[in-house]
Coordinates of C-alpha atoms in Angstrom, one line a residue:
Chain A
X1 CA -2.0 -95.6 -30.8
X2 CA -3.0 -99.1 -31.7
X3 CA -1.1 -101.7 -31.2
X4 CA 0.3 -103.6 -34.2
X5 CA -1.1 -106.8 -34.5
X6 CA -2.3 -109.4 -37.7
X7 CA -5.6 -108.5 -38.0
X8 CA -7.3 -112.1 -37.7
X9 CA -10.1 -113.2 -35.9
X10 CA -7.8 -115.4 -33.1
X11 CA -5.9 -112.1 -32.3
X12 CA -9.3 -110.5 -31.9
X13 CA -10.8 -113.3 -29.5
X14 CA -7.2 -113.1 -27.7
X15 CA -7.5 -109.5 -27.5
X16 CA -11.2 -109.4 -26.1
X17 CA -10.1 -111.8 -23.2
X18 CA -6.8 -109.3 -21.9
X19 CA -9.7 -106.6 -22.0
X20 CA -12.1 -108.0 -19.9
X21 CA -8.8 -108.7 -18.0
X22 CA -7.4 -105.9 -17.9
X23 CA -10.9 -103.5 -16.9
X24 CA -11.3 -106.3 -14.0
X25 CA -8.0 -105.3 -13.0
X26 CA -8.5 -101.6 -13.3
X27 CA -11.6 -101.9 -11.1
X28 CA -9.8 -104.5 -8.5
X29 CA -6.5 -102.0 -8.7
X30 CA -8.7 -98.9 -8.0
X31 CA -10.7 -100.7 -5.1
X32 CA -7.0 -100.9 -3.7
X33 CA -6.1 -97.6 -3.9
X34 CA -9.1 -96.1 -2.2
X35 CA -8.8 -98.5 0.4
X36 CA -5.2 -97.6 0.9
X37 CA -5.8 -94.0 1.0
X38 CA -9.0 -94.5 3.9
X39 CA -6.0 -96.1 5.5
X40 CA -3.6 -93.9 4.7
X41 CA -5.4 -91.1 6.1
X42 CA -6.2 -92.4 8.5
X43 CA -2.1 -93.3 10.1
X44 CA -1.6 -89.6 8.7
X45 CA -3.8 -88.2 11.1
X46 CA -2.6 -90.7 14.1
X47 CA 1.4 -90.0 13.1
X48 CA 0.4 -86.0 12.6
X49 CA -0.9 -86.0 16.4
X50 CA 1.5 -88.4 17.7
X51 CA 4.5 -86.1 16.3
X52 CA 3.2 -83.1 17.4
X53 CA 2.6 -84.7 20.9
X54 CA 6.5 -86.3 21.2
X55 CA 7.6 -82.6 19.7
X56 CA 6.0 -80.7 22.1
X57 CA 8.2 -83.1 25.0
X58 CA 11.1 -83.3 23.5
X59 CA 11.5 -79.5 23.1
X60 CA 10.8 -79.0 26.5
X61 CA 13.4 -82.0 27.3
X62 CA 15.9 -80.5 25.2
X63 CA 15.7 -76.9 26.3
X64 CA 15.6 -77.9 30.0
X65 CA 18.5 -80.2 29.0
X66 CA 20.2 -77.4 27.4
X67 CA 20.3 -75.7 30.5
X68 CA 21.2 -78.7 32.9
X69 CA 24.8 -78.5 30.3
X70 CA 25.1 -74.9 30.7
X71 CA 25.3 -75.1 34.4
X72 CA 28.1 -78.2 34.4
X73 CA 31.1 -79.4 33.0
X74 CA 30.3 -81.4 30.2
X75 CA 32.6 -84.1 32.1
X76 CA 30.6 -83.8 34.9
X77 CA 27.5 -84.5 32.4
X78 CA 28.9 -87.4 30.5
X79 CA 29.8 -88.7 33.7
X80 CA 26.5 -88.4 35.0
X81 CA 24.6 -90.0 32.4
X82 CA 27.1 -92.2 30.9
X83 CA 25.9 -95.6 33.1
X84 CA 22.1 -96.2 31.9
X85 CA 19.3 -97.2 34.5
X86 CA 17.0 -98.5 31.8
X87 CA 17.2 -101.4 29.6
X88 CA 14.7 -101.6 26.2
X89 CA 14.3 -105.0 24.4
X90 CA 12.8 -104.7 21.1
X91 CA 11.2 -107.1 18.9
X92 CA 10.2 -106.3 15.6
X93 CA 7.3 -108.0 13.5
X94 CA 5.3 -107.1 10.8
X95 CA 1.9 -106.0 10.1
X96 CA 0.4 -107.1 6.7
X97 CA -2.2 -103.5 5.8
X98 CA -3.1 -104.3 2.1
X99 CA -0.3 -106.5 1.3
X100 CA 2.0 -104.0 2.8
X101 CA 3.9 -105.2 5.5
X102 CA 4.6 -102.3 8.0
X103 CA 6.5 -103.1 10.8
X104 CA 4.9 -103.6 14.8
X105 CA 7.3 -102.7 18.0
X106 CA 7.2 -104.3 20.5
X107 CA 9.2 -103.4 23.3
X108 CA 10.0 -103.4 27.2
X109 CA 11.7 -101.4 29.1
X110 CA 13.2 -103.1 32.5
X111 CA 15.1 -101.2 34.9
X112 CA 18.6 -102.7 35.8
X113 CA 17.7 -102.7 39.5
X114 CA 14.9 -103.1 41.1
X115 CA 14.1 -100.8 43.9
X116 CA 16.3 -98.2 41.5
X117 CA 15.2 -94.9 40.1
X118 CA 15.7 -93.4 36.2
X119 CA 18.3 -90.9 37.8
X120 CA 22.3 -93.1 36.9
X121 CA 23.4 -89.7 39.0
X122 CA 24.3 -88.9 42.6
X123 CA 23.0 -84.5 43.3
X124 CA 26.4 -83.3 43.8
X125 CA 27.8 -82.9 40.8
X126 CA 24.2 -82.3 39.2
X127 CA 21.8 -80.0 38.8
X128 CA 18.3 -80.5 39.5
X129 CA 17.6 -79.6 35.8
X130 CA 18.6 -82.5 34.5
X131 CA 16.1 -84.4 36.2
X132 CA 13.2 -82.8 34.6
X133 CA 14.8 -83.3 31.2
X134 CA 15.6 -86.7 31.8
X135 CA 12.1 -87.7 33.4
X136 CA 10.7 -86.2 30.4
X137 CA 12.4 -87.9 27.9
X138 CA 12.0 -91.3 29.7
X139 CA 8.5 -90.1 29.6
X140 CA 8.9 -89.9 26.3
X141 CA 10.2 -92.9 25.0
X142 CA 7.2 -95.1 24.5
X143 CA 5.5 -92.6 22.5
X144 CA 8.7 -92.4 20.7
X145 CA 8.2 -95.7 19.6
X146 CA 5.0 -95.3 18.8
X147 CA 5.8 -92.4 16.9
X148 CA 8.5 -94.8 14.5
X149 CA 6.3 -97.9 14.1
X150 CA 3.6 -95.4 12.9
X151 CA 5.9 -93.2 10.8
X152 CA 7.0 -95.9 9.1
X153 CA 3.5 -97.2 8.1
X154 CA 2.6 -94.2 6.8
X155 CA 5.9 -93.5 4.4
X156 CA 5.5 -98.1 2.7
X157 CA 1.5 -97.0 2.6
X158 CA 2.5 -93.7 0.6
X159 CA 4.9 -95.9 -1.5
X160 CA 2.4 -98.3 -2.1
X161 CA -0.2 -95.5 -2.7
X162 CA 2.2 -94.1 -5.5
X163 CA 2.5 -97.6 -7.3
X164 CA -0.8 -98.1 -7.5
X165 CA -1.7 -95.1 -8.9
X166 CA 0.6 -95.4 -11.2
X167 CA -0.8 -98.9 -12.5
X168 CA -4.1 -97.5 -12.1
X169 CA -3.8 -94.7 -14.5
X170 CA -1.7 -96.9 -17.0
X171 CA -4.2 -99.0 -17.0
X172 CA -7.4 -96.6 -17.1
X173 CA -5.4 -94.0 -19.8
X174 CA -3.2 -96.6 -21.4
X175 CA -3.7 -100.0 -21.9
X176 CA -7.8 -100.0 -22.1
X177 CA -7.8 -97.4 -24.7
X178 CA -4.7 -98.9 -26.5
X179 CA -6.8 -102.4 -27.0
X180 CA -10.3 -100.7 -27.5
X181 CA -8.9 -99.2 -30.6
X182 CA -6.8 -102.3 -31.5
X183 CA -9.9 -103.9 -31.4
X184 CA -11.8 -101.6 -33.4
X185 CA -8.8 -101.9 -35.8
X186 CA -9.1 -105.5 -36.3
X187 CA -13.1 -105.5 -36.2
X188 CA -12.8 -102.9 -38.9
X189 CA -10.6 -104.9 -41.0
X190 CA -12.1 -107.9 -40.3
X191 CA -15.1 -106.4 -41.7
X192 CA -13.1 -104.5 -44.7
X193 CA -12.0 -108.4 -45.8
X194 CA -15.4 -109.6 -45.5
X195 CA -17.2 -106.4 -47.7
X196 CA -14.0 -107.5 -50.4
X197 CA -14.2 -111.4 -49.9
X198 CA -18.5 -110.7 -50.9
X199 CA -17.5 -108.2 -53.7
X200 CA -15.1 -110.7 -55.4
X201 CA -17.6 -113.0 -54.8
X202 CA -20.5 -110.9 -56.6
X203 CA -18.0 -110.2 -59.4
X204 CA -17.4 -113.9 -60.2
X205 CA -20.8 -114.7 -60.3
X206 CA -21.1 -111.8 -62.6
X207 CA -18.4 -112.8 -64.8
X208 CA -20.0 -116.5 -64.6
X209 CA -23.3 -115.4 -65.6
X210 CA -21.6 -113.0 -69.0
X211 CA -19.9 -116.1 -69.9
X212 CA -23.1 -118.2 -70.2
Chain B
X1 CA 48.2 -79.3 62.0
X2 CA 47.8 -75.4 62.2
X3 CA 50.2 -73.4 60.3
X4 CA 51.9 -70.0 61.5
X5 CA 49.5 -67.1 59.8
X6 CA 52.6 -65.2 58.8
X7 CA 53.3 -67.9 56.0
X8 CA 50.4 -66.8 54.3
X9 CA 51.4 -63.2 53.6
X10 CA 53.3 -63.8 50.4
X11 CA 50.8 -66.1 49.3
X12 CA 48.0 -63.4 50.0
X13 CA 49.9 -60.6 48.4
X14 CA 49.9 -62.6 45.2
X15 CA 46.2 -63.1 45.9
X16 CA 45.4 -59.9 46.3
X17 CA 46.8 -58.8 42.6
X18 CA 45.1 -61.9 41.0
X19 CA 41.7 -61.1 42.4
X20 CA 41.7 -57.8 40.8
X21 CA 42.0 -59.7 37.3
X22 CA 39.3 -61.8 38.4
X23 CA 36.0 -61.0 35.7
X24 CA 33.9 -57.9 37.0
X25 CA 30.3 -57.4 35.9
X26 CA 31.2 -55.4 33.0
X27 CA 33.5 -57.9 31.2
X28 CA 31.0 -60.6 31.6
X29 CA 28.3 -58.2 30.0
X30 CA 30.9 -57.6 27.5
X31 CA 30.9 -61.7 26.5
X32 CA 26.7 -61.4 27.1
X33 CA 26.2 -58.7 24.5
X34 CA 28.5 -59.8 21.6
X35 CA 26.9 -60.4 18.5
X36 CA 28.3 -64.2 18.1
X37 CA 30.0 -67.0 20.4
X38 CA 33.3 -66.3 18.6
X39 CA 33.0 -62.7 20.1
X40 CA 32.5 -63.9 23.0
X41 CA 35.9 -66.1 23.3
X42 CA 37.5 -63.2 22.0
X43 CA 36.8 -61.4 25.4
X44 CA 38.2 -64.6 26.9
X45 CA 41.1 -64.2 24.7
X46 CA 42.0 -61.0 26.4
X47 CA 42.2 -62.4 29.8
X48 CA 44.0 -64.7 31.4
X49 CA 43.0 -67.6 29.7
X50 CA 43.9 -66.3 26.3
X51 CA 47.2 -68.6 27.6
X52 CA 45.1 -72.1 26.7
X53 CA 44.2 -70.9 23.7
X54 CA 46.2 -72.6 21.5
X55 CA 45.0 -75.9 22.3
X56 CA 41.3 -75.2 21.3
X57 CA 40.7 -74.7 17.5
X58 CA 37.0 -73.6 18.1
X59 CA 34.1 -72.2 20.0
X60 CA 33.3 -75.7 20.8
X61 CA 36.4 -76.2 22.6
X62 CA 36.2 -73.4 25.5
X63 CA 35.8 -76.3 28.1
X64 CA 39.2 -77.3 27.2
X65 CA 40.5 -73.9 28.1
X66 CA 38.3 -73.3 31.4
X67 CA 39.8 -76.6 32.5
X68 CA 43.3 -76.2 31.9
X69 CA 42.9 -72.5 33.6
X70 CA 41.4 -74.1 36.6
X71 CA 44.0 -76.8 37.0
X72 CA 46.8 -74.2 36.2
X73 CA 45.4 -71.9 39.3
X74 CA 45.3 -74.6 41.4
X75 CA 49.0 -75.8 40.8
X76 CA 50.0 -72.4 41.4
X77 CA 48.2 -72.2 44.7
X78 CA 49.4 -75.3 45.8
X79 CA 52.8 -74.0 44.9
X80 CA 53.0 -70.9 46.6
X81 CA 50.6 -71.9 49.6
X82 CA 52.5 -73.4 53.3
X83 CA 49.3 -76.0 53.2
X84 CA 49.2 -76.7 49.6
X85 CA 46.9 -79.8 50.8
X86 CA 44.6 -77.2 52.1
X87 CA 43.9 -75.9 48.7
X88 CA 43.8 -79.4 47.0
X89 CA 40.9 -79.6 48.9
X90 CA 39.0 -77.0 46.3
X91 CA 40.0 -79.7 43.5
X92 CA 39.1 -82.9 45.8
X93 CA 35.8 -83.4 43.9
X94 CA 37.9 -83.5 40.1
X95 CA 39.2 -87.0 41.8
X96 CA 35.7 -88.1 43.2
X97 CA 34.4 -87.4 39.7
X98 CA 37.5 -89.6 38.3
X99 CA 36.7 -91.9 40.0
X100 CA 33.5 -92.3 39.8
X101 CA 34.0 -92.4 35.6
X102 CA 36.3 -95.1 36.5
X103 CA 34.0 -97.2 38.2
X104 CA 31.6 -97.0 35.8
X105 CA 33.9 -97.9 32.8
X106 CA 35.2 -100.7 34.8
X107 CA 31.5 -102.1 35.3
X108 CA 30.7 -101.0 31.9
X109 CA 33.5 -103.0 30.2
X110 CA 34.5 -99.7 28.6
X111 CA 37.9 -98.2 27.5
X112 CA 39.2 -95.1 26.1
X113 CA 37.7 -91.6 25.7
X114 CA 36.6 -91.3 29.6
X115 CA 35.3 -87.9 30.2
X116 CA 38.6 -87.7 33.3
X117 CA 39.0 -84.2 34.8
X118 CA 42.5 -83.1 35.6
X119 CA 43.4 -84.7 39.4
X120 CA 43.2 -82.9 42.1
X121 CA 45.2 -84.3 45.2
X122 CA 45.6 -87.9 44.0
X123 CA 47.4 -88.8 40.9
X124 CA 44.9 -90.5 38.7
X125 CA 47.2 -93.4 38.0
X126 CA 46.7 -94.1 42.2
X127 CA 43.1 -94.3 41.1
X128 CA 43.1 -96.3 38.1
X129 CA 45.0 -99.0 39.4
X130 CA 42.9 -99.3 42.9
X131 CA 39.8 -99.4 41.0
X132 CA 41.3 -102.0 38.3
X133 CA 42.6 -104.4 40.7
X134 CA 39.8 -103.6 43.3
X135 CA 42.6 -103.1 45.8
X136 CA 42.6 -99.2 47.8
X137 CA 45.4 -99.6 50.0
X138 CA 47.2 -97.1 48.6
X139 CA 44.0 -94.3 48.5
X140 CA 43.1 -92.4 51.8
X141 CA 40.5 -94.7 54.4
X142 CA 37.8 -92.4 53.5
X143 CA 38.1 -93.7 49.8
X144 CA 38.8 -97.3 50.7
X145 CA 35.5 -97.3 53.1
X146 CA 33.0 -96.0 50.1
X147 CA 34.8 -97.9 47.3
X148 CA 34.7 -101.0 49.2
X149 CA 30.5 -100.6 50.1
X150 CA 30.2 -100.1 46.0
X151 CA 32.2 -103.4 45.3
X152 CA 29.7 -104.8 47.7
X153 CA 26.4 -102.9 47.0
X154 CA 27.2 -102.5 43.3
X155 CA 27.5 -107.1 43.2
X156 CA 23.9 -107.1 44.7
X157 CA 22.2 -104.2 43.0
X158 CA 23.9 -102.7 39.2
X159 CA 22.6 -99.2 40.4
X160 CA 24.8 -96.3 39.2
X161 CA 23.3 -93.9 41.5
X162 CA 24.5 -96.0 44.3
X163 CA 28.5 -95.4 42.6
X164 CA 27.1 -91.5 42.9
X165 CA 25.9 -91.6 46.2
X166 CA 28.5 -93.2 48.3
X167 CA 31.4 -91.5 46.4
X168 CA 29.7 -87.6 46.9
X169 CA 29.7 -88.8 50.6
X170 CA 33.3 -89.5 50.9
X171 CA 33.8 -86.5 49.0
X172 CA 32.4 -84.5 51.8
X173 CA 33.9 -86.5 54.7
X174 CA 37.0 -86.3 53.4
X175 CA 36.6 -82.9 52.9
X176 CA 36.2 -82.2 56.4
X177 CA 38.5 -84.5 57.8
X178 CA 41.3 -82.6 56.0
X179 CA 40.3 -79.7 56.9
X180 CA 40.0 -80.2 60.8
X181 CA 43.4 -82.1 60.8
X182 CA 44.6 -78.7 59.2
X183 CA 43.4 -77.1 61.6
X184 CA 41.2 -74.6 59.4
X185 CA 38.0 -73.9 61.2
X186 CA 37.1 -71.8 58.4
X187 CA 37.3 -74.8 55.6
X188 CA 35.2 -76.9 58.0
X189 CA 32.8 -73.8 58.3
X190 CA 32.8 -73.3 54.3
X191 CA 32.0 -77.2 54.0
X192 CA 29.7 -77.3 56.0
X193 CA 27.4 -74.3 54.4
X194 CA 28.4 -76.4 51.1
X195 CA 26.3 -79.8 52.7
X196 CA 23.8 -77.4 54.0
X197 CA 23.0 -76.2 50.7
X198 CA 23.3 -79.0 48.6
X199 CA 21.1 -80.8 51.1
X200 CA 18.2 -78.4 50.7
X201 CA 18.9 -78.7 47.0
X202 CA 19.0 -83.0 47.2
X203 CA 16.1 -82.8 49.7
X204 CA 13.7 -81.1 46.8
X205 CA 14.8 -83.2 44.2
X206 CA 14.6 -86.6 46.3
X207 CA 11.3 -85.5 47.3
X208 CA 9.9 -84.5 43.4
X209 CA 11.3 -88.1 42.2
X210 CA 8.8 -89.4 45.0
X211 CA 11.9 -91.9 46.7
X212 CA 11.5 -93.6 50.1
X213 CA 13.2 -92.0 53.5
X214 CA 16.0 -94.6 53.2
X215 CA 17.0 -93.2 50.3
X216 CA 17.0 -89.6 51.1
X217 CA 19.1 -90.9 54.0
X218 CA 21.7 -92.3 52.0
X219 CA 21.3 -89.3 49.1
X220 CA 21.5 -86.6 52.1
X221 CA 25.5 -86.1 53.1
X222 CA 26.6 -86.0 56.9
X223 CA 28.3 -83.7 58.6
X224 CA 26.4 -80.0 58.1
X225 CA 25.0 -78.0 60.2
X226 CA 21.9 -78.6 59.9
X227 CA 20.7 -82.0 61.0
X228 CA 19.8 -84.9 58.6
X229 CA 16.8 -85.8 60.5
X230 CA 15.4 -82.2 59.4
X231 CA 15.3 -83.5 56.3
X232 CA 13.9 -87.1 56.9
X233 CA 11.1 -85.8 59.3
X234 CA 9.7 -83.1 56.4
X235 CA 9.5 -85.7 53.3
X236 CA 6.4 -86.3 53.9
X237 CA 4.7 -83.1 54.5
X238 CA 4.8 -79.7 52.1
X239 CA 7.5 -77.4 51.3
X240 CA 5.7 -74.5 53.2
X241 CA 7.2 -76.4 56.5
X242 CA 10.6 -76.7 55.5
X243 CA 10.7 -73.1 54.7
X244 CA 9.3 -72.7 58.4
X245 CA 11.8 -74.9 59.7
X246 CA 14.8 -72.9 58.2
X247 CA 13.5 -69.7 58.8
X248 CA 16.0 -69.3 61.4
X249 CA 18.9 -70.8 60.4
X250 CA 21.5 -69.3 58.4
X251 CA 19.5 -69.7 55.1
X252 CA 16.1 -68.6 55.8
X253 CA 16.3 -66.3 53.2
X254 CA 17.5 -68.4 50.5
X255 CA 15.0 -71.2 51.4
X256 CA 12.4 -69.1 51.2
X257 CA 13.3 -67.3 48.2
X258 CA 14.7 -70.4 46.4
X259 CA 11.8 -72.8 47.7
X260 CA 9.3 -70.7 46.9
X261 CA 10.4 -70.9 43.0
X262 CA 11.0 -74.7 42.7
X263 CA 7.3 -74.5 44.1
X264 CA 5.8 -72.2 41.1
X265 CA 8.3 -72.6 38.2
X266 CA 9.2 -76.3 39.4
X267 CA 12.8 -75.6 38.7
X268 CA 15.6 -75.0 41.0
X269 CA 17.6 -72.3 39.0
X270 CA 16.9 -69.9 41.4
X271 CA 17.3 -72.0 44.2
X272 CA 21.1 -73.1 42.7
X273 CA 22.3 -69.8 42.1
X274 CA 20.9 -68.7 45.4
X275 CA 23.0 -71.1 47.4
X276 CA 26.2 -70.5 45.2
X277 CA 25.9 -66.7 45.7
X278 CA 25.2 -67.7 49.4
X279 CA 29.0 -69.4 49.8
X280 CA 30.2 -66.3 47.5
X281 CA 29.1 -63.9 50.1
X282 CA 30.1 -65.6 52.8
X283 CA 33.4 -66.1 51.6
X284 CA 33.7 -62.4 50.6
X285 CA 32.9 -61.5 53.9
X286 CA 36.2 -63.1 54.9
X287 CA 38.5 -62.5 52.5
X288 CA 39.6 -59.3 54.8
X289 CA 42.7 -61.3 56.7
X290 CA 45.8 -60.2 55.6
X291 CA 47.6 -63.9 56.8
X292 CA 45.5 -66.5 56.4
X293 CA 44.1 -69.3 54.6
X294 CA 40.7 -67.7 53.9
X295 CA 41.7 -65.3 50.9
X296 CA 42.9 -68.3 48.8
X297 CA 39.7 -70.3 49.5
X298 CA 38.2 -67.6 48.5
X299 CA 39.8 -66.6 45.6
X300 CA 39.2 -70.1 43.9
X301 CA 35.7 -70.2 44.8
X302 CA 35.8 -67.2 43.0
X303 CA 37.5 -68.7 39.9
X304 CA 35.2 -71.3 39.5
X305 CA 32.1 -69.4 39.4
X306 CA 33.6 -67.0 37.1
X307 CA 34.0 -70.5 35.1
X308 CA 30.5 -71.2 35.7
X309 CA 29.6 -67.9 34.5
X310 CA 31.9 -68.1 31.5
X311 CA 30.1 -71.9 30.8
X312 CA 26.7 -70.2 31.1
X313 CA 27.6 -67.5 28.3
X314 CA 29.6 -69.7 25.8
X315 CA 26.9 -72.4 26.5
X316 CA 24.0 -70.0 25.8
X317 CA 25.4 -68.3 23.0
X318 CA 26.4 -71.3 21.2
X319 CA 22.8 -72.3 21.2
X320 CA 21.3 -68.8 21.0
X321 CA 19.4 -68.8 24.1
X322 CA 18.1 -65.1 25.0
X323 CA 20.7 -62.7 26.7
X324 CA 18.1 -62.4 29.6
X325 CA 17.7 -66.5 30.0
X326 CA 21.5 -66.3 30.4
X327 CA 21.7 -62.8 33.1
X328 CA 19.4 -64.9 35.0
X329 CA 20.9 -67.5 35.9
X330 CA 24.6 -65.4 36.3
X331 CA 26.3 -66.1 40.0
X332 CA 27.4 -62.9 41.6
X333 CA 30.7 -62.2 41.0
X334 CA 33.7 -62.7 44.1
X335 CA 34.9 -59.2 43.7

């Protein structure tokens, strides 16, 4: 569908110009998306590994964890783990990937003591298969981080993917076509007015010359 | 203080009847083969502990009623016992742990929703208020000794473990203390077979978590019968010589057995329930006196790993772990 305009030569040259524009666009637009989809699949493939990595840990943790609650009181448990032995300062900035600012972790973890271990436990009240789990998931924790900066990336990039593509198509489906035929409207009755403005003009001199 | 034996008998009579209602084989296989948790507590139901049921409203609650059965058999043993202190002594470690959530909280800044434990031999108020006002006049010297070297320690170096350490080895000197002015060679025997074991235990994990001798030294607890300097000597060398080295002891077996699986499966399950079915035994073994201080001990031991036990089952079935994982790891039964 054509767009309704006055067909006159100004909204022609105005309409020509947006085209131009508009295809420029398209291309620039479409250079975009590729670009964000190379990088896209490229974070995908990184998070994919990353996840199954920090999966594979963390079900290990948690089942060996599981077991650590079955053997003691969970009093004995929240007692055990409720003082923390690590500290982790985060610091969050942001990373510009095609406009698209993902955020960058950075982070560091520093032990409340010194000469201190990751255990916050005495081996009484404990048993030993909590210290597997816990080393595991202090193992963990970096790639954890990791895991969410990454993440993260990925799900802005697929947003970003998804509005592009969307103003890519609208323009390649929609608004080219839309103005190529508005143009070929207005050309047409451009031309229409010209073919009458030369008929009227062959009829007068007609009329002229009978009346001589 | 030893107590005439013949003050014992009515308390062993009673003991004799309760132990028969203690959880055989079969009743625990009953709770390992329902279909669901729920039918699970519903074996629990039937038992003794069906009497703390209305304070739970659901599977997730069951540690509510194994703790108020366990502090419900030990009033009633200190009630009916001529040394009730004696058997306080089986609930000493609900106060350490008290207090060491107390400590914590305090150096935390925290209040409300402690994870406490019913007391044991000291009223938790006694606690509170020497750990609030850093003042343990009023708690026994053992106390005042480790709770005074974590004010001091804990001002250099904010290590929890340290609040751990110090407090599981007043636990265990207390323990004996009472128990030799008692009078009870047996408890002291018990308690030390308890440091024994847990020693092995700490000595594995201390030497997995690749710490320095000073700290296996202050991780270690005094007083068993095997000597600390076992220990320090071997963390340097492979596991093959401590199993050497305690070949002839009292626990050869379990070392070798238990030692032998933290080495291949690098986890100390077997090694745990080893040691605990270790004091079981030992304790069943001397449950035979008719007047005498040794079928109570024993009767509580018994109740707590039938807690453990229960713990295991609910635990397991609550998160559908497989019935074998669970039979596994099940401590032999007192009976």
């Amino acid at each position: 569908m054509e767009i309704r305009v006055n067909p006159t030569r100004m909204e022609l040259n105005r309409l020509k110009t947006r085209l131009t524009m508009a295809r420029r666009g398209h291309k620039l637009l479409k250079d975009k998306r590729d670009e964000l989809i190379r990088q896209f699949v490229i974070l995908v493939r990184e998070n994919k590994e990353l996840r199954e990595q920090t999966e594979k840990a963390l079900s290990g943790a948690f089942a060996r964890f599981l077991l650590a609650r079955a053997a003691m009181p969970i009093e004995s448990l929240e007692n055990a783990l409720m003082y923390p032995t690590r500290r982790l300062s985060l610091k969050v900035t942001r990373e510009n990937i095609m406009s698209v600012y993902a955020p960058k972790f950075e982070w560091e973890e520093t032990a409340v003591t010194e000469e201190g271990g990751i255990y916050p436990y005495g081996f009484v009240d404990t048993s030993a298969e909590l210290d597997s789990s816990i080393e595991t998931i202090s193992r963990v924790m970096s790639q954890l981080m990791e895991l969410a900066e990454v993440e993260k990336a990925t799900q802005l990039l697929a947003v970003e993917i998804e509005k592009t593509r969307r103003r890519v198509n609208a323009l390649e489906y929609v608004l080219i076509p839309q103005m190529e035929e508005t143009i070929r409207y207005i050309t047409m009755k451009l031309e229409e007015n010209e073919r009458g403005a030369l008929v009227r003009l062959m009829k007068i001199k007609d009329v002229v010359r009978a009346s001589r | 203080m030893a107590v005439s034996k013949n003050k014992y008998a009515y308390a062993v009579g009673r003991v004799r009847v309760l132990e028969t209602r203690l959880f055989d084989y079969g009743r625990l296989d009953r709770m390992l083969e329902a279909a669901t948790a729920e039918e699970s507590l519903k074996v629990l139901a039937e038992s003794s502990y069906g009497n703390h049921f209305a304070e739970a409203t659901g599977v997730h609650d069951f540690e509510i009623i194994l703790s108020k059965e366990m502090a419900y058999v030990i009033a009633e043993f200190e009630k009916m016992s001529p040394q009730p202190e004696m058997v306080a002594l089986m609930a000493l470690n609900q106060d350490f742990h008290n207090l060491k959530v107390l400590f914590k909280c305090k150096y935390l800044g925290r209040q409300g929703e402690e994870p406490l434990l019913p007391p044991g031999m000291i009223p938790l108020k006694r606690l509170r208020s020497g750990v609030e006002e850093e003042n343990f006049r009023d708690l026994p010297p053992v106390i005042r000794r480790a709770a005074e070297n974590i004010l001091m320690e804990f001002a250099l170096s904010p290590d929890p473990q340290l609040i751990e350490l110090h407090l599981d080895r007043a636990l265990f000197e207390m323990k004996l203390a009472v128990a030799r002015e008692g009078g009870s060679v047996f408890l002291v025997e018990l308690f030390q077979r308890e440091i024994d074991l847990l020693n092995i235990n700490t000595f594995l994990r201390v030497k997995k978590m690749g710490r320095s001798k000073e700290f296996l030294q202050l991780a270690l607890l005094p007083g068993g019968l095997l000597e600390e300097a076992l220990f320090l000597n071997l963390l340097g060398e492979g596991l093959e010589g401590l199993i050497d080295r305690l070949a002839n002891s009292p626990y050869g077996e379990i070392a070798a057995e238990g030692i032998r699986g933290w080495m291949e499966e690098g986890s100390a399950i077997r090694l745990e329930k080893l040691a605990d079915d270790y004091i079981t035994g030992y304790l069943r073994q001397r449950k035979s006196p008719p007047f005498g201080l040794e079928p109570l001990i024993g009767y509580l031991w018994g109740k707590q790993i039938e807690i453990k036990n229960i713990r295991l089952i609910l635990v397991g079935k609550i998160n559908g772990l497989p019935v074998e994982a669970i039979r596994e790891r099940l401590r032999h039964v007192y009976l």
